[in-house]
């Protein structure tokens, strides 16, 4: 009878040890999962920041290109107006000279 009781006590101790080991393993798994989640979160944030920077850079480059195009178009229009103004000025001078000569 003593052997049976001793076996039962030993079995209970082994069961308690296994339960404690399972609890410790579970705690380690939870801690590891939290650490991995934090690392994943940091990686996602880092990737999002990189993508955001790339989008900002792309938008800046597109804006600069558009501004350059507008400036070039504006300068071309100014040159056209200068040519027209010069032609009109020359025609006005010619008309003025013709009026003076004709008088």
PDB file of N, CA and C in Angstrom:
ATOM      1  N   UNK A   1       0.820  -1.187   0.000  1.00  0.00           N
ATOM      2  CA  UNK A   1       0.000   0.000   0.000  1.00  0.00           C
ATOM      3  C   UNK A   1       0.865   1.252   0.000  1.00  0.00           C
ATOM      4  N   UNK A   2       1.965   1.188   0.750  1.00  0.00           N
ATOM      5  CA  UNK A   2       2.870   2.342   0.774  1.00  0.00           C
ATOM      6  C   UNK A   2       3.435   2.625  -0.604  1.00  0.00           C
ATOM      7  N   UNK A   3       3.736   1.573  -1.357  1.00  0.00           N
ATOM      8  CA  UNK A   3       4.276   1.749  -2.705  1.00  0.00           C
ATOM      9  C   UNK A   3       3.257   2.432  -3.617  1.00  0.00           C
ATOM     10  N   UNK A   4       2.029   2.080  -3.465  1.00  0.00           N
ATOM     11  CA  UNK A   4       0.966   2.672  -4.291  1.00  0.00           C
ATOM     12  C   UNK A   4       0.842   4.151  -3.966  1.00  0.00           C
ATOM     13  N   UNK A   5       0.849   4.476  -2.677  1.00  0.00           N
ATOM     14  CA  UNK A   5       0.742   5.875  -2.251  1.00  0.00           C
ATOM     15  C   UNK A   5       1.953   6.657  -2.762  1.00  0.00           C
ATOM     16  N   UNK A   6       3.140   6.036  -2.648  1.00  0.00           N
ATOM     17  CA  UNK A   6       4.357   6.690  -3.117  1.00  0.00           C
ATOM     18  C   UNK A   6       4.274   6.916  -4.632  1.00  0.00           C
ATOM     19  N   UNK A   7       3.761   5.976  -5.365  1.00  0.00           N
ATOM     20  CA  UNK A   7       3.630   6.121  -6.826  1.00  0.00           C
ATOM     21  C   UNK A   7       2.641   7.234  -7.171  1.00  0.00           C
ATOM     22  N   UNK A   8       1.575   7.292  -6.389  1.00  0.00           N
ATOM     23  CA  UNK A   8       0.571   8.340  -6.623  1.00  0.00           C
ATOM     24  C   UNK A   8       1.183   9.715  -6.349  1.00  0.00           C
ATOM     25  N   UNK A   9       1.917   9.823  -5.223  1.00  0.00           N
ATOM     26  CA  UNK A   9       2.559  11.097  -4.872  1.00  0.00           C
ATOM     27  C   UNK A   9       3.576  11.476  -5.950  1.00  0.00           C
ATOM     28  N   UNK A  10       4.386  10.498  -6.387  1.00  0.00           N
ATOM     29  CA  UNK A  10       5.370  10.756  -7.438  1.00  0.00           C
ATOM     30  C   UNK A  10       4.673  11.190  -8.742  1.00  0.00           C
ATOM     31  N   UNK A  11       3.580  10.541  -9.043  1.00  0.00           N
ATOM     32  CA  UNK A  11       2.835  10.884 -10.268  1.00  0.00           C
ATOM     33  C   UNK A  11       2.277  12.298 -10.167  1.00  0.00           C
ATOM     34  N   UNK A  12       1.776  12.660  -8.973  1.00  0.00           N
ATOM     35  CA  UNK A  12       1.261  14.007  -8.781  1.00  0.00           C
ATOM     36  C   UNK A  12       2.382  15.037  -8.914  1.00  0.00           C
ATOM     37  N   UNK A  13       3.574  14.734  -8.346  1.00  0.00           N
ATOM     38  CA  UNK A  13       4.715  15.654  -8.452  1.00  0.00           C
ATOM     39  C   UNK A  13       5.134  15.808  -9.907  1.00  0.00           C
ATOM     40  N   UNK A  14       5.154  14.707 -10.633  1.00  0.00           N
ATOM     41  CA  UNK A  14       5.511  14.763 -12.047  1.00  0.00           C
ATOM     42  C   UNK A  14       4.475  15.580 -12.840  1.00  0.00           C
ATOM     43  N   UNK A  15       3.232  15.387 -12.497  1.00  0.00           N
ATOM     44  CA  UNK A  15       2.163  16.130 -13.167  1.00  0.00           C
ATOM     45  C   UNK A  15       2.300  17.622 -12.876  1.00  0.00           C
ATOM     46  N   UNK A  16       2.571  17.975 -11.610  1.00  0.00           N
ATOM     47  CA  UNK A  16       2.755  19.377 -11.240  1.00  0.00           C
ATOM     48  C   UNK A  16       3.978  19.960 -11.958  1.00  0.00           C
ATOM     49  N   UNK A  17       5.053  19.188 -12.038  1.00  0.00           N
ATOM     50  CA  UNK A  17       6.255  19.649 -12.736  1.00  0.00           C
ATOM     51  C   UNK A  17       5.953  19.885 -14.217  1.00  0.00           C
ATOM     52  N   UNK A  18       5.193  18.976 -14.801  1.00  0.00           N
ATOM     53  CA  UNK A  18       4.827  19.140 -16.211  1.00  0.00           C
ATOM     54  C   UNK A  18       3.936  20.357 -16.414  1.00  0.00           C
ATOM     55  N   UNK A  19       3.033  20.570 -15.483  1.00  0.00           N
ATOM     56  CA  UNK A  19       2.142  21.735 -15.564  1.00  0.00           C
ATOM     57  C   UNK A  19       2.962  23.021 -15.463  1.00  0.00           C
ATOM     58  N   UNK A  20       3.893  23.072 -14.504  1.00  0.00           N
ATOM     59  CA  UNK A  20       4.741  24.251 -14.346  1.00  0.00           C
ATOM     60  C   UNK A  20       5.607  24.474 -15.595  1.00  0.00           C
ATOM     61  N   UNK A  21       6.124  23.377 -16.140  1.00  0.00           N
ATOM     62  CA  UNK A  21       6.934  23.473 -17.362  1.00  0.00           C
ATOM     63  C   UNK A  21       6.073  23.996 -18.510  1.00  0.00           C
ATOM     64  N   UNK A  22       4.848  23.520 -18.614  1.00  0.00           N
ATOM     65  CA  UNK A  22       3.938  23.974 -19.664  1.00  0.00           C
ATOM     66  C   UNK A  22       3.610  25.459 -19.490  1.00  0.00           C
ATOM     67  N   UNK A  23       3.406  25.884 -18.232  1.00  0.00           N
ATOM     68  CA  UNK A  23       3.134  27.299 -17.967  1.00  0.00           C
ATOM     69  C   UNK A  23       4.338  28.150 -18.354  1.00  0.00           C
ATOM     70  N   UNK A  24       5.541  27.701 -17.986  1.00  0.00           N
ATOM     71  CA  UNK A  24       6.756  28.442 -18.328  1.00  0.00           C
ATOM     72  C   UNK A  24       6.937  28.505 -19.846  1.00  0.00           C
ATOM     73  N   UNK A  25       6.710  27.373 -20.513  1.00  0.00           N
ATOM     74  CA  UNK A  25       6.802  27.355 -21.981  1.00  0.00           C
ATOM     75  C   UNK A  25       5.796  28.331 -22.595  1.00  0.00           C
ATOM     76  N   UNK A  26       4.604  28.354 -22.045  1.00  0.00           N
ATOM     77  CA  UNK A  26       3.565  29.262 -22.551  1.00  0.00           C
ATOM     78  C   UNK A  26       3.985  30.715 -22.361  1.00  0.00           C
ATOM     79  N   UNK A  27       4.563  31.037 -21.187  1.00  0.00           N
ATOM     80  CA  UNK A  27       5.027  32.404 -20.934  1.00  0.00           C
ATOM     81  C   UNK A  27       6.120  32.786 -21.935  1.00  0.00           C
ATOM     82  N   UNK A  28       7.037  31.863 -22.196  1.00  0.00           N
ATOM     83  CA  UNK A  28       8.107  32.129 -23.156  1.00  0.00           C
ATOM     84  C   UNK A  28       7.558  32.330 -24.564  1.00  0.00           C
ATOM     85  N   UNK A  29       6.569  31.519 -24.916  1.00  0.00           N
ATOM     86  CA  UNK A  29       5.952  31.660 -26.242  1.00  0.00           C
ATOM     87  C   UNK A  29       5.285  33.026 -26.375  1.00  0.00           C
ATOM     88  N   UNK A  30       4.573  33.432 -25.319  1.00  0.00           N
ATOM     89  CA  UNK A  30       3.897  34.734 -25.349  1.00  0.00           C
ATOM     90  C   UNK A  30       4.929  35.859 -25.453  1.00  0.00           C
ATOM     91  N   UNK A  31       6.004  35.780 -24.660  1.00  0.00           N
ATOM     92  CA  UNK A  31       7.039  36.815 -24.720  1.00  0.00           C
ATOM     93  C   UNK A  31       7.686  36.869 -26.100  1.00  0.00           C
ATOM     94  N   UNK A  32       7.992  35.705 -26.647  1.00  0.00           N
ATOM     95  CA  UNK A  32       8.606  35.653 -27.976  1.00  0.00           C
ATOM     96  C   UNK A  32       7.655  36.223 -29.022  1.00  0.00           C
ATOM     97  N   UNK A  33       6.374  35.892 -28.907  1.00  0.00           N
ATOM     98  CA  UNK A  33       5.383  36.403 -29.861  1.00  0.00           C
ATOM     99  C   UNK A  33       5.287  37.926 -29.774  1.00  0.00           C
ATOM    100  N   UNK A  34       5.327  38.456 -28.555  1.00  0.00           N
ATOM    101  CA  UNK A  34       5.276  39.915 -28.384  1.00  0.00           C
ATOM    102  C   UNK A  34       6.511  40.574 -29.003  1.00  0.00           C
ATOM    103  N   UNK A  35       7.672  39.986 -28.764  1.00  0.00           N
ATOM    104  CA  UNK A  35       8.904  40.530 -29.336  1.00  0.00           C
ATOM    105  C   UNK A  35       8.852  40.505 -30.856  1.00  0.00           C
ATOM    106  N   UNK A  36       8.393  39.382 -31.403  1.00  0.00           N
ATOM    107  CA  UNK A  36       8.292  39.270 -32.860  1.00  0.00           C
ATOM    108  C   UNK A  36       7.277  40.266 -33.408  1.00  0.00           C
ATOM    109  N   UNK A  37       6.193  40.476 -32.678  1.00  0.00           N
ATOM    110  CA  UNK A  37       5.174  41.431 -33.114  1.00  0.00           C
ATOM    111  C   UNK A  37       5.758  42.848 -33.121  1.00  0.00           C
ATOM    112  N   UNK A  38       6.542  43.186 -32.101  1.00  0.00           N
ATOM    113  CA  UNK A  38       7.169  44.511 -32.054  1.00  0.00           C
ATOM    114  C   UNK A  38       8.147  44.686 -33.209  1.00  0.00           C
ATOM    115  N   UNK A  39       8.935  43.643 -33.493  1.00  0.00           N
ATOM    116  CA  UNK A  39       9.877  43.715 -34.614  1.00  0.00           C
ATOM    117  C   UNK A  39       9.129  43.875 -35.936  1.00  0.00           C
ATOM    118  N   UNK A  40       8.053  43.137 -36.086  1.00  0.00           N
ATOM    119  CA  UNK A  40       7.242  43.228 -37.295  1.00  0.00           C
ATOM    120  C   UNK A  40       6.631  44.619 -37.431  1.00  0.00           C
ATOM    121  N   UNK A  41       6.152  45.154 -36.318  1.00  0.00           N
ATOM    122  CA  UNK A  41       5.572  46.495 -36.329  1.00  0.00           C
ATOM    123  C   UNK A  41       6.624  47.517 -36.754  1.00  0.00           C
ATOM    124  N   UNK A  42       7.832  47.402 -36.193  1.00  0.00           N
ATOM    125  CA  UNK A  42       8.906  48.328 -36.561  1.00  0.00           C
ATOM    126  C   UNK A  42       9.243  48.212 -38.040  1.00  0.00           C
ATOM    127  N   UNK A  43       9.277  46.989 -38.549  1.00  0.00           N
ATOM    128  CA  UNK A  43       9.586  46.781 -39.962  1.00  0.00           C
ATOM    129  C   UNK A  43       8.495  47.384 -40.846  1.00  0.00           C
ATOM    130  N   UNK A  44       7.242  47.194 -40.445  1.00  0.00           N
ATOM    131  CA  UNK A  44       6.128  47.749 -41.222  1.00  0.00           C
ATOM    132  C   UNK A  44       6.205  49.274 -41.226  1.00  0.00           C
ATOM    133  N   UNK A  45       6.488  49.846 -40.069  1.00  0.00           N
ATOM    134  CA  UNK A  45       6.606  51.304 -39.983  1.00  0.00           C
ATOM    135  C   UNK A  45       7.767  51.797 -40.839  1.00  0.00           C
ATOM    136  N   UNK A  46       8.900  51.098 -40.760  1.00  0.00           N
ATOM    137  CA  UNK A  46      10.075  51.476 -41.548  1.00  0.00           C
ATOM    138  C   UNK A  46       9.751  51.414 -43.049  1.00  0.00           C
ATOM    139  N   UNK A  47       9.066  50.349 -43.467  1.00  0.00           N
ATOM    140  CA  UNK A  47       8.683  50.223 -44.875  1.00  0.00           C
ATOM    141  C   UNK A  47       7.709  51.328 -45.291  1.00  0.00           C
ATOM    142  N   UNK A  48       6.761  51.623 -44.422  1.00  0.00           N
ATOM    143  CA  UNK A  48       5.786  52.675 -44.726  1.00  0.00           C
ATOM    144  C   UNK A  48       6.487  54.029 -44.847  1.00  0.00           C
ATOM    145  N   UNK A  49       7.441  54.295 -43.951  1.00  0.00           N
ATOM    146  CA  UNK A  49       8.185  55.555 -44.020  1.00  0.00           C
ATOM    147  C   UNK A  49       8.998  55.633 -45.308  1.00  0.00           C
ATOM    148  N   UNK A  50       9.610  54.528 -45.687  1.00  0.00           N
ATOM    149  CA  UNK A  50      10.396  54.497 -46.923  1.00  0.00           C
ATOM    150  C   UNK A  50       9.495  54.767 -48.128  1.00  0.00           C
ATOM    151  N   UNK A  51       8.334  54.115 -48.150  1.00  0.00           N
ATOM    152  CA  UNK A  51       7.397  54.333 -49.251  1.00  0.00           C
ATOM    153  C   UNK A  51       6.889  55.774 -49.266  1.00  0.00           C
ATOM    154  N   UNK A  52       6.622  56.320 -48.088  1.00  0.00           N
ATOM    155  CA  UNK A  52       6.144  57.702 -48.001  1.00  0.00           C
ATOM    156  C   UNK A  52       7.209  58.664 -48.520  1.00  0.00           C
ATOM    157  N   UNK A  53       8.458  58.430 -48.127  1.00  0.00           N
ATOM    158  CA  UNK A  53       9.549  59.278 -48.608  1.00  0.00           C
ATOM    159  C   UNK A  53       9.680  59.186 -50.118  1.00  0.00           C
ATOM    160  N   UNK A  54       9.534  57.978 -50.658  1.00  0.00           N
ATOM    161  CA  UNK A  54       9.615  57.804 -52.112  1.00  0.00           C
ATOM    162  C   UNK A  54       8.477  58.549 -52.807  1.00  0.00           C
ATOM    163  N   UNK A  55       7.267  58.472 -52.240  1.00  0.00           N
ATOM    164  CA  UNK A  55       6.130  59.180 -52.834  1.00  0.00           C
ATOM    165  C   UNK A  55       6.327  60.695 -52.769  1.00  0.00           C
ATOM    166  N   UNK A  56       6.843  61.182 -51.652  1.00  0.00           N
ATOM    167  CA  UNK A  56       7.094  62.617 -51.509  1.00  0.00           C
ATOM    168  C   UNK A  56       8.150  63.058 -52.523  1.00  0.00           C
ATOM    169  N   UNK A  57       9.203  62.275 -52.657  1.00  0.00           N
ATOM    170  CA  UNK A  57      10.265  62.599 -53.612  1.00  0.00           C
ATOM    171  C   UNK A  57       9.724  62.598 -55.039  1.00  0.00           C
ATOM    172  N   UNK A  58       8.896  61.607 -55.358  1.00  0.00           N
ATOM    173  CA  UNK A  58       8.295  61.530 -56.695  1.00  0.00           C
ATOM    174  C   UNK A  58       7.419  62.759 -56.951  1.00  0.00           C
ATOM    175  N   UNK A  59       6.595  63.116 -55.960  1.00  0.00           N
ATOM    176  CA  UNK A  59       5.714  64.272 -56.111  1.00  0.00           C
ATOM    177  C   UNK A  59       6.533  65.557 -56.252  1.00  0.00           C
ATOM    178  N   UNK A  60       7.622  65.658 -55.484  1.00  0.00           N
ATOM    179  CA  UNK A  60       8.484  66.841 -55.576  1.00  0.00           C
ATOM    180  C   UNK A  60       9.103  66.943 -56.969  1.00  0.00           C
ATOM    181  N   UNK A  61       9.604  65.815 -57.474  1.00  0.00           N
ATOM    182  CA  UNK A  61      10.216  65.799 -58.802  1.00  0.00           C
ATOM    183  C   UNK A  61       9.188  66.154 -59.880  1.00  0.00           C
ATOM    184  N   UNK A  62       7.979  65.602 -59.751  1.00  0.00           N
ATOM    185  CA  UNK A  62       6.921  65.917 -60.707  1.00  0.00           C
ATOM    186  C   UNK A  62       6.551  67.393 -60.637  1.00  0.00           C
ATOM    187  N   UNK A  63       6.504  67.924 -59.416  1.00  0.00           N
ATOM    188  CA  UNK A  63       6.198  69.349 -59.239  1.00  0.00           C
ATOM    189  C   UNK A  63       7.267  70.231 -59.860  1.00  0.00           C
ATOM    190  N   UNK A  64       8.522  69.856 -59.656  1.00  0.00           N
ATOM    191  CA  UNK A  64       9.620  70.628 -60.245  1.00  0.00           C
ATOM    192  C   UNK A  64       9.558  70.568 -61.766  1.00  0.00           C
ATOM    193  N   UNK A  65       9.254  69.383 -62.300  1.00  0.00           N
ATOM    194  CA  UNK A  65       9.159  69.222 -63.752  1.00  0.00           C
ATOM    195  C   UNK A  65       8.014  70.062 -64.306  1.00  0.00           C
ATOM    196  N   UNK A  66       6.887  70.054 -63.627  1.00  0.00           N
ATOM    197  CA  UNK A  66       5.733  70.839 -64.059  1.00  0.00           C
ATOM    198  C   UNK A  66       6.051  72.337 -63.987  1.00  0.00           C
ATOM    199  N   UNK A  67       6.717  72.747 -62.908  1.00  0.00           N
ATOM    200  CA  UNK A  67       7.093  74.154 -62.765  1.00  0.00           C
ATOM    201  C   UNK A  67       8.057  74.565 -63.881  1.00  0.00           C
ATOM    202  N   UNK A  68       9.000  73.696 -64.197  1.00  0.00           N
ATOM    203  CA  UNK A  68       9.959  73.976 -65.272  1.00  0.00           C
ATOM    204  C   UNK A  68       9.228  74.126 -66.603  1.00  0.00           C
ATOM    205  N   UNK A  69       8.263  73.234 -66.840  1.00  0.00           N
ATOM    206  CA  UNK A  69       7.489  73.285 -68.083  1.00  0.00           C
ATOM    207  C   UNK A  69       6.701  74.594 -68.173  1.00  0.00           C
ATOM    208  N   UNK A  70       6.051  74.970 -67.078  1.00  0.00           N
ATOM    209  CA  UNK A  70       5.272  76.215 -67.053  1.00  0.00           C
ATOM    210  C   UNK A  70       6.187  77.406 -67.285  1.00  0.00           C
ATOM    211  N   UNK A  71       7.348  77.402 -66.650  1.00  0.00           N
ATOM    212  CA  UNK A  71       8.309  78.494 -66.807  1.00  0.00           C
ATOM    213  C   UNK A  71       8.788  78.583 -68.252  1.00  0.00           C
ATOM    214  N   UNK A  72       9.094  77.435 -68.853  1.00  0.00           N
ATOM    215  CA  UNK A  72       9.531  77.422 -70.257  1.00  0.00           C
ATOM    216  C   UNK A  72       8.434  77.952 -71.179  1.00  0.00           C
ATOM    217  N   UNK A  73       7.200  77.522 -70.930  1.00  0.00           N
ATOM    218  CA  UNK A  73       6.079  78.004 -71.740  1.00  0.00           C
ATOM    219  C   UNK A  73       5.899  79.507 -71.563  1.00  0.00           C
ATOM    220  N   UNK A  74       6.033  79.968 -70.318  1.00  0.00           N
ATOM    221  CA  UNK A  74       5.916  81.399 -70.045  1.00  0.00           C
ATOM    222  C   UNK A  74       7.013  82.188 -70.740  1.00  0.00           C
ATOM    223  N   UNK A  75       8.240  81.679 -70.696  1.00  0.00           N
ATOM    224  CA  UNK A  75       9.352  82.358 -71.362  1.00  0.00           C
ATOM    225  C   UNK A  75       9.153  82.383 -72.879  1.00  0.00           C
ATOM    226  N   UNK A  76       8.640  81.282 -73.435  1.00  0.00           N
ATOM    227  CA  UNK A  76       8.375  81.241 -74.874  1.00  0.00           C
ATOM    228  C   UNK A  76       7.310  82.269 -75.246  1.00  0.00           C
ATOM    229  N   UNK A  77       6.295  82.382 -74.421  1.00  0.00           N
ATOM    230  CA  UNK A  77       5.236  83.349 -74.680  1.00  0.00           C
ATOM    231  C   UNK A  77       5.770  84.780 -74.579  1.00  0.00           C
ATOM    232  N   UNK A  78       6.634  85.003 -73.615  1.00  0.00           N
ATOM    233  CA  UNK A  78       7.255  86.332 -73.469  1.00  0.00           C
ATOM    234  C   UNK A  78       8.066  86.669 -74.709  1.00  0.00           C
ATOM    235  N   UNK A  79       8.828  85.706 -75.209  1.00  0.00           N
ATOM    236  CA  UNK A  79       9.625  85.939 -76.418  1.00  0.00           C
ATOM    237  C   UNK A  79       8.732  86.262 -77.603  1.00  0.00           C
ATOM    238  N   UNK A  80       7.621  85.528 -77.735  1.00  0.00           N
ATOM    239  CA  UNK A  80       6.683  85.806 -78.821  1.00  0.00           C
ATOM    240  C   UNK A  80       6.131  87.225 -78.709  1.00  0.00           C
ATOM    241  N   UNK A  81       5.784  87.622 -77.483  1.00  0.00           N
ATOM    242  CA  UNK A  81       5.247  88.976 -77.275  1.00  0.00           C
ATOM    243  C   UNK A  81       6.296  90.038 -77.583  1.00  0.00           C
ATOM    244  N   UNK A  82       7.565  89.739 -77.233  1.00  0.00           N
ATOM    245  CA  UNK A  82       8.646  90.694 -77.543  1.00  0.00           C
ATOM    246  C   UNK A  82       8.782  90.872 -79.054  1.00  0.00           C
ATOM    247  N   UNK A  83       8.734  89.740 -79.772  1.00  0.00           N
ATOM    248  CA  UNK A  83       8.838  89.810 -81.235  1.00  0.00           C
ATOM    249  C   UNK A  83       7.671  90.608 -81.803  1.00  0.00           C
ATOM    250  N   UNK A  84       6.450  90.331 -81.331  1.00  0.00           N
ATOM    251  CA  UNK A  84       5.276  91.067 -81.804  1.00  0.00           C
ATOM    252  C   UNK A  84       5.392  92.549 -81.457  1.00  0.00           C
ATOM    253  N   UNK A  85       5.845  92.825 -80.231  1.00  0.00           N
ATOM    254  CA  UNK A  85       5.986  94.225 -79.815  1.00  0.00           C
ATOM    255  C   UNK A  85       7.014  94.941 -80.676  1.00  0.00           C
ATOM    256  N   UNK A  86       8.129  94.263 -80.959  1.00  0.00           N
ATOM    257  CA  UNK A  86       9.168  94.863 -81.797  1.00  0.00           C
ATOM    258  C   UNK A  86       8.620  95.118 -83.201  1.00  0.00           C
ATOM    259  N   UNK A  87       7.915  94.136 -83.754  1.00  0.00           N
ATOM    260  CA  UNK A  87       7.320  94.309 -85.089  1.00  0.00           C
ATOM    261  C   UNK A  87       6.315  95.457 -85.103  1.00  0.00           C
ATOM    262  N   UNK A  88       5.472  95.503 -84.076  1.00  0.00           N
ATOM    263  CA  UNK A  88       4.486  96.584 -83.991  1.00  0.00           C
ATOM    264  C   UNK A  88       5.176  97.938 -83.842  1.00  0.00           C
ATOM    265  N   UNK A  89       6.242  97.963 -83.040  1.00  0.00           N
ATOM    266  CA  UNK A  89       6.997  99.210 -82.842  1.00  0.00           C
ATOM    267  C   UNK A  89       7.604  99.660 -84.174  1.00  0.00           C
ATOM    268  N   UNK A  90       8.202  98.714 -84.901  1.00  0.00           N
ATOM    269  CA  UNK A  90       8.811  99.051 -86.191  1.00  0.00           C
ATOM    270  C   UNK A  90       7.761  99.528 -87.183  1.00  0.00           C
ATOM    271  N   UNK A  91       6.604  98.880 -87.194  1.00  0.00           N
ATOM    272  CA  UNK A  91       5.531  99.321 -88.087  1.00  0.00           C
ATOM    273  C   UNK A  91       5.033 100.698 -87.680  1.00  0.00           C
ATOM    274  N   UNK A  92       4.955 100.952 -86.376  1.00  0.00           N
ATOM    275  CA  UNK A  92       4.508 102.267 -85.907  1.00  0.00           C
ATOM    276  C   UNK A  92       5.516 103.340 -86.310  1.00  0.00           C
ATOM    277  N   UNK A  93       6.808 103.031 -86.182  1.00  0.00           N
ATOM    278  CA  UNK A  93       7.844 103.997 -86.577  1.00  0.00           C
ATOM    279  C   UNK A  93       7.743 104.263 -88.081  1.00  0.00           C
ATOM    280  N   UNK A  94       7.606 103.167 -88.843  1.00  0.00           N
ATOM    281  CA  UNK A  94       7.491 103.308 -90.296  1.00  0.00           C
ATOM    282  C   UNK A  94       6.265 104.145 -90.662  1.00  0.00           C
ATOM    283  N   UNK A  95       5.152 103.890 -89.987  1.00  0.00           N
ATOM    284  CA  UNK A  95       3.928 104.659 -90.260  1.00  0.00           C
ATOM    285  C   UNK A  95       4.132 106.113 -89.875  1.00  0.00           C
ATOM    286  N   UNK A  96       4.833 106.355 -88.769  1.00  0.00           N
ATOM    287  CA  UNK A  96       5.099 107.732 -88.336  1.00  0.00           C
ATOM    288  C   UNK A  96       5.986 108.444 -89.339  1.00  0.00           C
ATOM    289  N   UNK A  97       7.005 107.751 -89.829  1.00  0.00           N
ATOM    290  CA  UNK A  97       7.906 108.350 -90.822  1.00  0.00           C
ATOM    291  C   UNK A  97       7.139 108.641 -92.107  1.00  0.00           C
ATOM    292  N   UNK A  98       6.284 107.697 -92.493  1.00  0.00           N
ATOM    293  CA  UNK A  98       5.486 107.897 -93.703  1.00  0.00           C
ATOM    294  C   UNK A  98       4.570 109.095 -93.553  1.00  0.00           C
ATOM    295  N   UNK A  99       4.026 109.289 -92.370  1.00  0.00           N
ATOM    296  CA  UNK A  99       3.151 110.447 -92.137  1.00  0.00           C
ATOM    297  C   UNK A  99       3.949 111.744 -92.216  1.00  0.00           C
ATOM    298  N   UNK A 100       5.148 111.713 -91.639  1.00  0.00           N
ATOM    299  CA  UNK A 100       5.966 112.936 -91.647  1.00  0.00           C
ATOM    300  C   UNK A 100       6.399 113.245 -93.080  1.00  0.00           C
ATOM    301  N   UNK A 101       6.780 112.259 -93.831  1.00  0.00           N
ATOM    302  CA  UNK A 101       7.214 112.460 -95.209  1.00  0.00           C
ATOM    303  C   UNK A 101       6.042 112.887 -96.093  1.00  0.00           C
ATOM    304  N   UNK A 102       4.904 112.329 -95.806  1.00  0.00           N
ATOM    305  CA  UNK A 102       3.729 112.629 -96.619  1.00  0.00           C
ATOM    306  C   UNK A 102       3.190 114.018 -96.352  1.00  0.00           C
ATOM    307  N   UNK A 103       3.529 114.608 -95.220  1.00  0.00           N
ATOM    308  CA  UNK A 103       2.956 115.903 -94.879  1.00  0.00           C
ATOM    309  C   UNK A 103       3.620 117.019 -95.600  1.00  0.00           C
TER     310      UNK A 103
END
